[in-house]
XYZ file of C-alpha atoms in Angstrom:
773
model
C 88.331 127.619 116.766
C 88.621 128.595 113.112
C 90.411 131.726 111.937
C 87.084 133.007 110.653
C 85.519 132.652 114.086
C 88.445 134.407 115.727
C 88.287 137.225 113.189
C 90.747 139.858 112.064
C 92.412 142.494 114.189
C 90.732 145.875 113.754
C 92.104 149.236 114.904
C 90.627 152.675 115.561
C 91.611 155.972 117.118
C 89.373 157.044 120.008
C 89.516 160.551 121.450
C 88.067 161.904 124.662
C 89.545 159.444 127.164
C 91.539 160.559 130.169
C 91.401 157.672 132.618
C 91.083 153.921 132.866
C 87.380 154.305 133.681
C 86.867 155.611 130.150
C 88.684 152.621 128.714
C 86.726 150.252 130.936
C 83.443 151.766 129.798
C 84.319 151.288 126.118
C 85.626 147.777 126.727
C 82.512 146.678 128.611
C 80.180 148.049 125.941
C 82.064 146.479 123.021
C 82.477 143.085 124.649
C 78.693 142.745 124.657
C 78.568 142.904 120.856
C 78.509 139.594 118.936
C 81.801 138.506 117.382
C 83.897 140.993 119.371
C 86.828 139.634 121.392
C 90.128 140.707 122.965
C 89.209 144.393 123.245
C 92.244 146.548 124.060
C 91.843 150.263 124.779
C 94.871 152.514 125.337
C 94.001 155.719 127.156
C 97.256 157.564 126.557
C 97.732 156.275 122.999
C 94.031 156.822 122.222
C 94.008 153.413 120.608
C 91.210 150.837 120.230
C 92.068 147.368 118.980
C 89.895 144.249 118.918
C 89.254 140.945 117.201
C 86.154 141.119 115.003
C 84.658 137.924 113.612
C 83.536 138.119 109.995
C 79.809 138.628 109.512
C 79.034 139.150 113.209
C 79.252 142.892 113.889
C 80.069 145.605 111.378
C 82.775 148.202 111.925
C 80.033 150.826 111.694
C 78.292 149.224 114.685
C 81.527 149.395 116.703
C 81.905 153.074 115.879
C 78.254 153.828 116.663
C 78.557 152.172 120.082
C 81.631 154.223 120.971
C 80.043 157.450 119.759
C 76.923 156.813 121.866
C 79.191 156.692 124.906
C 80.331 160.208 124.021
C 83.734 159.539 122.477
C 85.166 160.445 119.099
C 86.246 157.514 116.913
C 87.786 157.112 113.471
C 89.594 154.384 111.580
C 93.329 154.225 112.231
C 95.049 156.583 109.819
C 91.823 158.220 108.583
C 92.175 161.677 107.122
C 89.854 163.123 109.705
C 92.254 162.238 112.470
C 95.351 163.889 111.039
C 96.841 166.665 113.014
C 99.962 168.694 112.576
C 102.411 168.004 115.377
C 104.623 170.787 116.672
C 107.711 170.126 118.735
C 108.125 172.379 121.782
C 110.689 174.649 120.093
C 110.677 177.884 118.153
C 108.802 177.680 114.843
C 110.936 177.124 111.786
C 111.110 179.386 108.739
C 111.359 177.503 105.485
C 112.904 178.785 102.293
C 111.571 177.944 98.863
C 114.025 175.134 98.369
C 112.570 173.251 101.309
C 115.835 173.630 103.230
C 115.024 174.628 106.762
C 118.128 176.013 108.432
C 116.401 177.285 111.533
C 114.588 174.027 112.080
C 117.760 172.011 111.661
C 119.499 173.974 114.357
C 116.643 173.702 116.799
C 115.626 170.132 116.255
C 112.336 170.798 114.467
C 113.411 170.728 110.834
C 110.981 169.352 108.318
C 112.931 168.412 105.233
C 111.418 169.698 102.025
C 108.637 171.874 103.409
C 105.049 171.305 102.437
C 102.067 173.558 102.000
C 98.640 173.174 103.438
C 97.371 172.188 100.038
C 99.985 169.513 99.532
C 98.267 166.133 99.475
C 101.385 164.627 100.994
C 101.405 166.928 103.982
C 101.486 163.922 106.294
C 103.296 160.734 105.477
C 101.469 157.478 105.840
C 103.279 156.565 108.987
C 102.949 159.985 110.556
C 99.272 159.926 109.728
C 98.994 156.660 111.580
C 100.131 158.358 114.749
C 98.703 161.799 114.159
C 95.480 160.849 115.769
C 96.846 161.008 119.267
C 96.694 164.768 119.422
C 93.132 165.176 120.586
C 92.046 167.778 122.999
C 89.228 165.272 123.166
C 86.982 165.480 125.909
C 89.077 165.423 128.856
C 87.882 163.770 131.926
C 84.462 162.381 131.809
C 83.031 164.587 129.136
C 83.997 163.474 125.702
C 84.343 164.829 122.209
C 81.475 163.739 120.047
C 83.630 163.953 116.935
C 87.233 164.376 115.928
C 86.586 167.871 114.619
C 87.751 169.382 117.927
C 91.330 168.148 117.459
C 92.780 171.371 116.029
C 90.795 173.753 118.237
C 91.617 175.614 121.393
C 89.821 174.384 124.498
C 87.246 177.190 124.348
C 86.341 176.229 120.762
C 85.532 172.626 121.624
C 82.127 171.282 122.671
C 83.344 170.914 126.257
C 84.816 174.378 126.280
C 81.588 175.856 124.977
C 79.686 173.963 127.660
C 81.928 175.473 130.344
C 81.434 178.971 128.956
C 77.699 178.456 128.518
C 77.084 177.056 131.991
C 79.339 179.723 133.451
C 77.352 182.529 131.782
C 74.059 180.963 132.912
C 75.368 180.640 136.469
C 76.570 184.247 136.403
C 73.208 185.418 135.051
C 71.347 183.465 137.733
C 73.597 184.912 140.430
C 72.986 188.407 139.053
C 69.257 187.732 139.016
C 69.497 186.801 142.685
C 70.423 190.391 143.481
C 67.761 192.118 141.381
C 64.957 189.663 140.550
C 62.251 188.026 142.703
C 63.206 184.823 144.485
C 61.017 182.644 142.260
C 62.728 183.975 139.114
C 66.145 183.378 140.689
C 65.285 179.766 141.530
C 64.165 179.043 137.982
C 67.324 180.709 136.616
C 69.482 178.313 138.649
C 67.277 175.366 137.629
C 67.725 176.310 133.963
C 71.497 176.634 134.389
C 71.628 173.208 136.054
C 69.424 171.416 133.503
C 71.176 172.893 130.457
C 74.575 172.000 131.894
C 73.668 168.485 132.976
C 71.772 167.534 129.784
C 74.819 166.305 127.766
C 76.118 164.486 130.834
C 72.762 162.771 131.293
C 72.723 161.670 127.649
C 76.048 159.909 128.120
C 74.850 158.373 131.373
C 71.787 156.878 129.660
C 73.924 155.647 126.738
C 76.203 153.848 129.190
C 73.187 152.438 131.023
C 71.750 151.060 127.778
C 75.159 149.502 127.100
C 74.926 147.678 130.437
C 77.212 150.004 132.408
C 75.134 151.485 135.244
C 77.934 152.795 137.457
C 79.546 155.771 135.720
C 80.571 159.227 136.885
C 78.071 160.664 134.396
C 75.311 158.651 136.075
C 76.362 159.760 139.547
C 76.605 163.372 138.387
C 73.136 163.262 136.842
C 71.611 161.741 139.988
C 73.351 164.285 142.193
C 72.286 167.296 140.097
C 68.661 166.234 139.644
C 68.423 165.113 143.287
C 69.705 168.492 144.440
C 66.964 170.189 142.420
C 64.294 168.046 144.076
C 65.436 168.947 147.582
C 65.526 172.663 146.743
C 69.298 173.112 146.321
C 69.036 174.551 142.797
C 71.818 177.116 143.286
C 74.280 174.513 144.514
C 73.217 172.074 141.777
C 73.997 174.675 139.092
C 77.383 175.399 140.721
C 78.205 171.674 140.844
C 77.396 171.235 137.133
C 79.619 174.206 136.259
C 82.527 172.941 138.398
C 82.128 169.495 136.867
C 82.468 170.968 133.363
C 85.498 173.027 134.401
C 87.084 169.958 135.957
C 86.642 167.992 132.755
C 88.499 170.630 130.766
C 91.324 170.770 133.324
C 91.618 166.988 133.420
C 91.691 166.820 129.629
C 94.439 169.423 129.349
C 96.500 167.543 131.926
C 95.939 164.190 130.211
C 96.824 165.683 126.836
C 100.092 166.956 128.276
C 100.930 163.390 129.224
C 100.411 162.315 125.610
C 102.175 165.251 123.987
C 105.798 164.137 124.209
C 104.938 160.666 122.916
C 103.027 162.151 119.980
C 105.945 164.463 119.185
C 108.024 161.455 118.143
C 105.963 161.176 114.962
C 107.127 164.584 113.737
C 110.813 163.673 113.856
C 110.819 161.991 110.442
C 110.669 164.535 107.583
C 107.641 164.291 105.338
C 109.620 164.517 102.108
C 112.956 163.234 100.797
C 115.292 163.988 97.887
C 115.394 160.754 95.878
C 118.188 160.224 93.371
C 116.953 158.891 90.030
C 119.365 158.585 87.066
C 121.727 161.149 88.531
C 119.035 163.721 89.268
C 117.113 164.380 92.474
C 113.377 164.693 92.901
C 111.289 165.438 95.964
C 109.114 162.500 97.026
C 107.002 161.461 99.983
C 109.380 160.015 102.590
C 106.801 157.372 103.454
C 107.014 156.040 99.893
C 110.767 155.345 99.979
C 111.683 151.763 99.176
C 114.571 149.613 100.356
C 117.580 150.026 98.056
C 116.773 153.546 96.882
C 119.358 156.297 97.352
C 118.473 159.658 98.881
C 120.440 162.882 99.101
C 120.567 164.467 102.553
C 121.945 167.994 102.624
C 123.644 169.667 105.605
C 120.981 170.640 108.135
C 118.405 168.211 106.763
C 116.807 165.435 108.751
C 117.525 161.940 107.483
C 114.263 160.615 105.949
C 114.826 156.866 106.405
C 116.947 154.300 108.190
C 119.847 153.475 105.927
C 123.547 153.070 105.261
C 125.792 155.894 104.076
C 126.775 155.209 100.465
C 128.849 158.336 99.938
C 130.098 161.165 102.113
C 131.172 161.709 105.702
C 129.457 163.993 108.178
C 128.602 164.569 111.809
C 125.224 163.017 112.612
C 123.128 164.448 115.443
C 121.139 161.468 116.750
C 119.749 163.269 119.800
C 116.170 163.440 118.437
C 116.137 159.639 118.141
C 118.396 158.248 120.854
C 118.923 161.207 123.164
C 122.692 161.018 122.535
C 123.843 164.601 123.023
C 127.113 164.505 121.050
C 127.042 164.235 117.220
C 128.825 161.203 115.758
C 131.018 161.400 112.684
C 129.915 158.688 110.257
C 131.088 157.644 106.802
C 130.437 155.077 104.057
C 129.066 151.761 105.292
C 127.810 153.114 108.620
C 124.184 152.999 109.725
C 122.037 156.112 110.241
C 118.558 156.533 111.743
C 115.516 158.279 110.318
C 114.943 161.544 112.168
C 118.641 162.171 112.844
C 120.083 165.483 111.654
C 122.912 165.676 109.107
C 125.039 168.412 110.632
C 127.976 169.021 108.282
C 128.205 167.685 104.729
C 125.994 166.236 101.995
C 125.388 162.495 102.233
C 124.024 159.887 99.878
C 122.205 157.238 101.859
C 120.910 153.858 100.744
C 117.534 153.106 102.312
C 117.562 149.856 104.328
C 114.142 149.992 106.013
C 110.693 151.076 104.922
C 108.883 153.938 106.659
C 106.733 151.475 108.582
C 109.812 149.704 109.948
C 112.270 152.530 110.625
C 113.626 153.286 114.069
C 111.165 156.100 114.859
C 108.186 153.998 113.752
C 109.367 151.108 115.891
C 109.784 153.393 118.903
C 106.278 154.794 118.421
C 104.827 151.313 117.975
C 106.588 150.072 121.095
C 105.353 153.004 123.164
C 101.792 152.639 121.830
C 101.679 148.895 122.353
C 103.240 149.221 125.796
C 99.855 150.136 127.290
C 98.548 146.623 126.655
C 101.257 145.229 128.963
C 99.703 146.740 132.073
C 101.503 146.790 135.378
C 100.260 144.382 138.077
C 99.450 147.413 140.231
C 97.302 148.852 137.453
C 95.445 145.554 136.977
C 94.773 145.387 140.720
C 93.393 148.926 140.837
C 91.243 148.221 137.794
C 89.732 145.165 139.515
C 89.308 147.143 142.742
C 87.428 149.949 140.979
C 84.868 147.493 139.601
C 83.703 146.771 143.147
C 84.428 150.243 144.528
C 81.891 152.115 142.389
C 78.857 149.924 143.279
C 79.968 149.965 146.929
C 80.064 153.778 146.986
C 76.662 153.930 145.309
C 75.273 151.575 147.938
C 76.857 153.596 150.732
C 75.369 156.798 149.361
C 71.950 155.165 149.259
C 72.300 153.970 152.863
C 73.405 157.439 154.025
C 70.367 158.985 152.327
C 67.807 156.456 153.658
C 68.854 154.994 157.011
C 69.021 158.118 159.241
C 65.537 159.346 158.195
C 64.000 155.857 158.334
C 65.612 154.636 161.550
C 66.175 157.798 163.540
C 63.626 160.230 162.126
C 66.264 162.608 160.742
C 65.421 165.220 158.094
C 65.091 163.702 154.628
C 66.531 166.689 152.729
C 69.636 166.806 154.945
C 70.544 163.161 154.501
C 69.577 162.952 150.830
C 71.881 165.927 150.290
C 74.721 164.149 152.106
C 74.061 160.952 150.165
C 74.269 162.866 146.863
C 77.544 164.510 147.941
C 78.867 161.076 148.827
C 78.172 159.869 145.280
C 80.294 162.680 143.844
C 83.111 162.120 146.327
C 83.159 158.440 145.467
C 84.125 158.866 141.796
C 87.173 156.577 141.259
C 88.679 158.509 138.342
C 91.636 159.876 140.299
C 92.440 156.368 141.476
C 92.231 154.635 138.114
C 94.253 157.319 136.287
C 96.986 157.242 138.956
C 98.891 154.352 137.355
C 98.509 154.820 133.561
C 99.336 158.538 133.752
C 102.618 157.805 135.545
C 103.413 154.919 133.197
C 102.775 157.048 130.097
C 104.996 159.844 131.410
C 107.771 157.374 132.248
C 107.571 155.719 128.823
C 107.897 159.132 127.206
C 110.813 160.153 129.422
C 112.602 156.908 128.635
C 111.926 157.136 124.892
C 113.430 160.637 124.743
C 116.631 159.215 126.206
C 116.780 156.099 124.071
C 115.419 153.811 126.806
C 112.412 151.847 125.605
C 110.328 149.733 127.966
C 107.440 147.696 126.605
C 104.744 148.649 129.080
C 103.862 149.114 132.716
C 104.534 145.478 133.556
C 108.135 145.959 132.397
C 108.537 149.165 134.412
C 107.285 147.429 137.543
C 109.575 144.444 136.929
C 112.619 146.687 136.328
C 111.903 148.574 139.562
C 112.118 145.321 141.514
C 115.323 143.809 140.090
C 118.306 143.150 142.318
C 120.678 141.601 139.743
C 121.850 142.406 136.224
C 123.464 139.861 133.906
C 125.470 141.186 130.960
C 126.587 139.494 127.788
C 130.225 140.377 127.088
C 130.833 140.892 123.384
C 128.978 143.884 121.994
C 127.443 144.708 125.374
C 130.163 145.257 127.960
C 132.746 145.465 125.201
C 132.656 147.525 122.025
C 131.935 144.458 119.932
C 134.728 145.342 117.501
C 137.723 143.217 118.471
C 141.098 143.625 116.806
C 143.632 140.946 115.935
C 146.568 141.341 118.315
C 148.641 138.197 117.693
C 149.253 135.742 114.833
C 151.099 132.587 115.925
C 152.076 130.415 112.928
C 152.414 126.715 113.755
C 152.523 125.299 110.203
C 152.930 127.119 106.894
C 153.071 130.889 106.578
C 151.204 133.825 108.047
C 149.550 134.431 104.661
C 148.310 130.804 104.590
C 146.950 131.188 108.106
C 144.989 134.362 107.260
C 143.798 133.062 103.854
C 142.248 129.906 105.343
C 140.824 131.711 108.400
C 139.285 134.454 106.262
C 137.874 131.827 103.880
C 136.086 129.999 106.709
C 134.747 133.260 108.172
C 133.602 134.828 104.877
C 129.967 135.861 105.145
C 129.850 135.684 108.937
C 128.675 138.739 110.897
C 130.244 137.595 114.169
C 132.568 140.272 115.602
C 135.530 137.833 115.773
C 134.985 136.819 112.141
C 134.878 140.449 111.076
C 138.148 141.106 112.930
C 139.860 138.274 111.030
C 138.493 139.501 107.689
C 139.696 143.055 108.414
C 143.187 141.790 109.276
C 143.342 139.713 106.072
C 142.327 142.747 104.036
C 144.950 144.931 105.741
C 147.620 142.317 105.015
C 146.579 142.126 101.352
C 145.879 138.403 101.603
C 143.567 136.925 98.965
C 140.670 135.175 100.669
C 140.154 131.580 99.575
C 136.543 131.011 98.439
C 134.590 128.744 100.828
C 131.780 126.256 100.314
C 129.521 124.511 102.795
C 130.235 127.032 105.541
C 128.368 126.568 108.812
C 128.567 127.774 112.382
C 129.358 125.417 115.248
C 127.390 127.003 118.082
C 129.674 127.780 120.994
C 132.678 126.207 119.246
C 133.526 128.070 116.049
C 132.935 127.647 112.322
C 133.839 125.280 109.519
C 133.924 125.390 105.715
C 135.525 123.693 102.744
C 138.393 125.972 101.687
C 140.580 125.228 98.670
C 139.126 121.730 98.467
C 139.778 120.834 102.099
C 137.624 121.049 105.213
C 138.952 123.728 107.570
C 137.990 125.042 110.970
C 138.328 128.259 112.948
C 137.463 127.160 116.464
C 138.210 127.395 120.157
C 141.423 125.871 121.533
C 139.352 123.316 123.482
C 137.554 122.143 120.347
C 140.859 122.027 118.426
C 142.447 119.958 121.203
C 139.497 117.557 121.315
C 139.723 117.244 117.521
C 143.389 116.246 117.831
C 144.671 119.322 115.988
C 146.337 121.217 118.835
C 149.196 119.796 120.901
C 150.222 120.758 124.421
C 152.668 123.410 123.230
C 149.989 125.162 121.157
C 147.469 124.825 123.980
C 149.937 126.375 126.457
C 150.597 129.295 124.102
C 146.842 129.833 123.703
C 146.396 129.806 127.497
C 149.083 132.452 127.926
C 147.341 134.807 125.505
C 143.951 134.110 127.098
C 145.330 135.069 130.507
C 146.053 138.481 128.959
C 142.326 138.945 128.293
C 142.533 137.931 124.638
C 140.236 135.592 122.746
C 142.148 132.907 120.880
C 140.972 130.804 117.936
C 142.786 127.929 116.270
C 142.873 127.582 112.484
C 143.317 123.921 111.492
C 142.781 121.326 108.753
C 142.589 117.569 109.100
C 144.183 117.316 112.573
C 146.879 119.887 111.731
C 146.873 123.347 113.296
C 147.989 126.122 110.939
C 148.230 128.618 113.752
C 146.610 130.702 116.474
C 144.872 134.057 116.078
C 144.443 136.172 119.208
C 141.976 139.055 119.398
C 140.984 141.470 122.082
C 137.731 143.395 122.476
C 138.210 146.314 124.853
C 135.503 147.171 127.408
C 133.202 150.050 126.518
C 134.316 153.388 127.892
C 131.335 153.568 130.243
C 131.257 149.919 131.362
C 133.235 150.476 134.577
C 131.023 153.451 135.484
C 127.909 151.367 134.756
C 128.954 148.626 137.170
C 129.770 151.261 139.808
C 126.362 152.923 139.375
C 124.586 149.593 139.749
C 126.421 148.974 143.014
C 125.343 152.427 144.245
C 121.669 151.541 143.792
C 122.052 148.128 145.409
C 122.078 145.989 142.255
C 124.717 143.296 141.708
C 126.105 142.540 138.239
C 127.574 139.478 136.562
C 129.047 138.910 133.118
C 127.863 135.860 131.169
C 130.105 134.956 128.250
C 130.760 132.111 125.886
C 134.410 133.126 125.886
C 137.080 131.154 127.721
C 137.445 131.465 131.486
C 140.750 133.353 131.357
C 139.465 136.017 128.985
C 136.270 136.334 130.978
C 138.200 136.712 134.229
C 140.466 139.374 132.724
C 137.581 141.514 131.449
C 135.520 141.013 134.632
C 138.525 141.981 136.735
C 138.892 145.269 134.884
C 135.190 146.016 135.317
C 135.011 144.923 138.952
C 132.205 142.398 138.548
C 131.521 138.681 138.821
C 131.592 136.460 135.746
C 130.642 133.084 134.331
C 132.520 131.943 131.248
C 132.460 129.244 128.549
C 128.658 129.303 128.477
C 126.630 127.936 125.598
C 123.297 129.741 124.884
C 121.376 127.178 126.953
C 123.944 127.559 129.757
C 123.133 131.274 129.883
C 119.452 130.414 130.291
C 120.326 128.059 133.153
C 122.434 130.775 134.793
C 119.581 133.275 134.512
C 117.147 130.826 136.117
C 119.574 130.193 138.967
C 119.918 133.932 139.564
C 116.135 134.381 139.410
C 115.813 132.181 142.503
C 117.400 135.050 144.470
C 115.362 137.951 143.034
C 114.480 139.776 139.832
C 117.062 139.635 137.019
C 117.747 141.893 134.053
C 119.619 140.275 131.155
C 121.389 142.682 128.806
C 122.554 141.390 125.414
C 122.781 142.195 121.731
C 123.132 139.006 119.709
C 120.967 136.233 118.331
C 122.519 133.809 120.798
C 121.359 136.109 123.627
C 117.674 135.802 122.660
C 116.927 132.723 124.840
C 118.520 134.362 127.894
C 116.704 137.644 127.221
C 113.427 135.757 127.176
C 114.243 133.799 130.351
C 115.105 136.862 132.463
C 112.596 138.901 134.467
C 113.401 141.695 132.000
C 115.394 141.258 128.800
C 117.202 144.408 127.653
C 118.636 144.642 124.132
C 121.405 147.043 123.221
C 120.310 149.309 120.370
C 123.043 148.087 118.043
C 121.814 144.527 118.515
C 120.067 142.234 116.103
C 116.370 142.507 115.297
C 115.867 139.125 116.980
C 117.313 140.466 120.251
C 115.255 143.659 120.001
C 112.021 141.722 119.393
C 112.716 139.197 122.166
C 113.710 141.785 124.742
C 111.285 143.597 127.038
C 113.308 146.805 126.755
C 115.972 148.360 124.539
C 118.814 150.851 124.970
C 119.159 152.757 121.693
C 122.237 154.752 122.699
C 124.356 151.651 123.372
C 125.335 153.066 126.767
C 125.881 150.512 129.478
C 125.182 153.219 132.071
C 121.636 153.402 130.717
C 120.901 150.115 132.514
C 121.255 151.877 135.867
C 119.347 154.886 134.470
C 116.486 152.607 133.436
C 116.309 151.113 136.915
C 116.289 154.607 138.475
C 113.494 155.662 136.106
C 111.439 152.553 136.929
C 111.889 152.995 140.674
C 110.960 156.688 140.475
C 107.872 155.749 138.452
C 106.700 153.227 141.048
C 107.290 155.830 143.787
C 105.215 158.296 141.756
C 102.434 155.710 141.436
C 102.427 155.130 145.196
C 102.167 158.894 145.734
C 99.248 159.070 143.301
C 97.368 156.221 144.956
C 97.920 157.838 148.356
C 96.624 161.212 147.099
C 93.582 159.638 145.436
C 92.580 157.377 148.320
C 93.581 159.856 151.027
C 91.369 162.635 149.665
C 88.506 160.188 149.194
C 88.689 158.966 152.781
C 88.922 162.487 154.228
C 85.977 163.849 152.263
C 83.863 160.727 152.679
C 84.061 161.239 156.446
C 83.474 165.014 156.318
C 80.530 164.536 153.953
C 78.802 162.000 156.216
C 79.163 164.404 159.144
C 77.829 167.297 157.059
C 81.057 169.289 157.019
C 81.313 169.353 153.209
C 78.614 169.798 150.576
C 78.014 169.092 146.896
C 80.277 171.758 145.428
C 83.131 170.798 147.752
C 82.552 167.173 146.768
C 82.899 167.848 143.040
C 85.933 170.066 143.643
C 87.539 167.292 145.687
C 86.858 164.760 142.934
C 88.141 166.989 140.151
C 90.997 168.271 142.269
C 92.176 164.764 143.081
C 92.184 163.809 139.394
C 94.061 166.955 138.392
C 96.559 166.577 141.263
C 97.252 162.949 140.370
C 97.726 163.769 136.688
C 99.991 166.740 137.412
C 102.040 164.622 139.792
C 102.393 161.998 137.050
C 103.553 164.712 134.643
C 106.531 165.346 136.934
C 107.981 162.152 135.474
C 108.374 163.987 132.164
C 111.037 166.145 133.848
C 112.722 163.327 135.748
C 116.385 162.855 134.819
C 117.254 159.160 135.244
C 120.874 159.765 134.260
C 121.673 161.595 137.468
C 123.536 159.008 139.479
C 123.101 160.873 142.753
């Protein structure tokens, strides 16, 4: 198929959704349009994405179809969808300089304040995510435009409908006490018809789009049917309760989105850019890589970057959840959204606004909805058959008793209509995505990112965790502990070793380069440098080919004799990593380094044992070093593994249950991809972060156990939600058939189940996965 036939990816923001039924309705309608493929609708992210073939269907036709279904829609990033986000803290007071002391202290500082008239009020990236703030029509009633976004519930179309139907119902009830019966009946009929009219419009729009089984359709049938059998008062009450339920469901659903949306407000909208020694205020979204910005004490850092000048305590809690500020100086990395707590810093921008840490977190959380959990996919498939089945059952309840047994038509039609309302599957289909969205938000606030419900479900089922050693279980910053000269001098040894390792970002290479710099040794310039995967590195140094490699490789190359090999083994048994520096079959010496375990690594292994998860260390290091580190940590280990050996080890472990692989380097990417769940440490390479299914931004090994606890709690929450949704349905289906419950109880049960399920899912926002007991 040609690229033209496949089409380009198109994105919109859609408001007014609160459950998977809403997403399913939109998906079904759009898939019927020519040239539309791969429709993805995110309920919690309020995101619509699809492939649109050129010349087949216009964007305007897509938007018109969605609007006919009763939802608000706008292009991604459109001005009409912008909304000011407010973190759940005290409001800040800005001074005229744009320096917001109060905000900085309370985590809601907005560097370089802006006015309502400022055309740069929202940065481009923030605008892209601003759309998710809708009070949009909660539940099954939907905002017809995005104009309701900044309004209180009672100012929205749905809110006005609730108030209007409520006043009509109250007036009809009052008329019942003072007016003739005929007037009272017509008052209730009017209240019912006025209230059900917008619902009926959406039902017919869905029907025209080929979607006959919707809650709007069932509601319309139930209300009109009740009028025909003389239950006007109850019909009006049902319409009012339905409208109230929609508002309640929408408020609950919006709460589930709120903490995810709040991430967008962490990055300040403006920055102080240094130009020719002077500073000027610019849009933070316009910052380019290589520019230098001034960040004053109390300001939020406007971009990911590297400190060029200054030293200060950096509060990274808004980004990673790390509670203690870190003191950072020149050359160290900082994240956009972090707070500069102490002294002025000059920071060189290293990532654009679209690619900074906050933007990546938001993108990951938004895109996570497309990776739906298997449980969610099952429930979605189940609901497709459930709705027609309930409709058929309601029809049978209404027709069979009168036809076969001569029962009263009005009694059984009434029960059939109540059955239709009870049968609404909204509580069931929202049970999974609401819990998933809450869990994603809870994890993101603590620096634990999981790419969707499928990842959460996989994490909940793991029984084994495999860790890379360097940079994961250890600090990734080894120090040179021993220099053993075999030929020449110590200066010669360091000069050649540093020459071979120049330009390498490997932790061992950086340790050698640091030691050479400390010793004042001039590094010999290299040429033709290349890495020998799993063995070491080589380069031409001072006109001769030289190697920095493992003792085994040096022995096989004929450069290391038995005496040197025995000395290397002794140092390896002490938990040190040893490399041999040699030229043309002659070893210049041995360099031993040691990378100490992270401070929380022992606690992490202990926590995993407490929750019934075994752990193993996979390392390319020698067996003695691996055994020494594993012994300290109290875990199993496999050493001297090449990248493909790690993949093999992961596959062997997978035969005995789900496996998490935790790593941080490029050579970990294949193993991360092979595991049930790949988890990248936040300090890891972009390759590892992209390959992994999850990421730990705080670089805490204990967060692996916390992530598993969060995933397990989420799956337990989902099971509770499904039980609530199905349990209430079963109970009220039975009571309705036997005439114990009527229409208004039916709609309350439906709405109540949806609200209960959503509120239960919101409990995950308060779940603390770091509590080990």
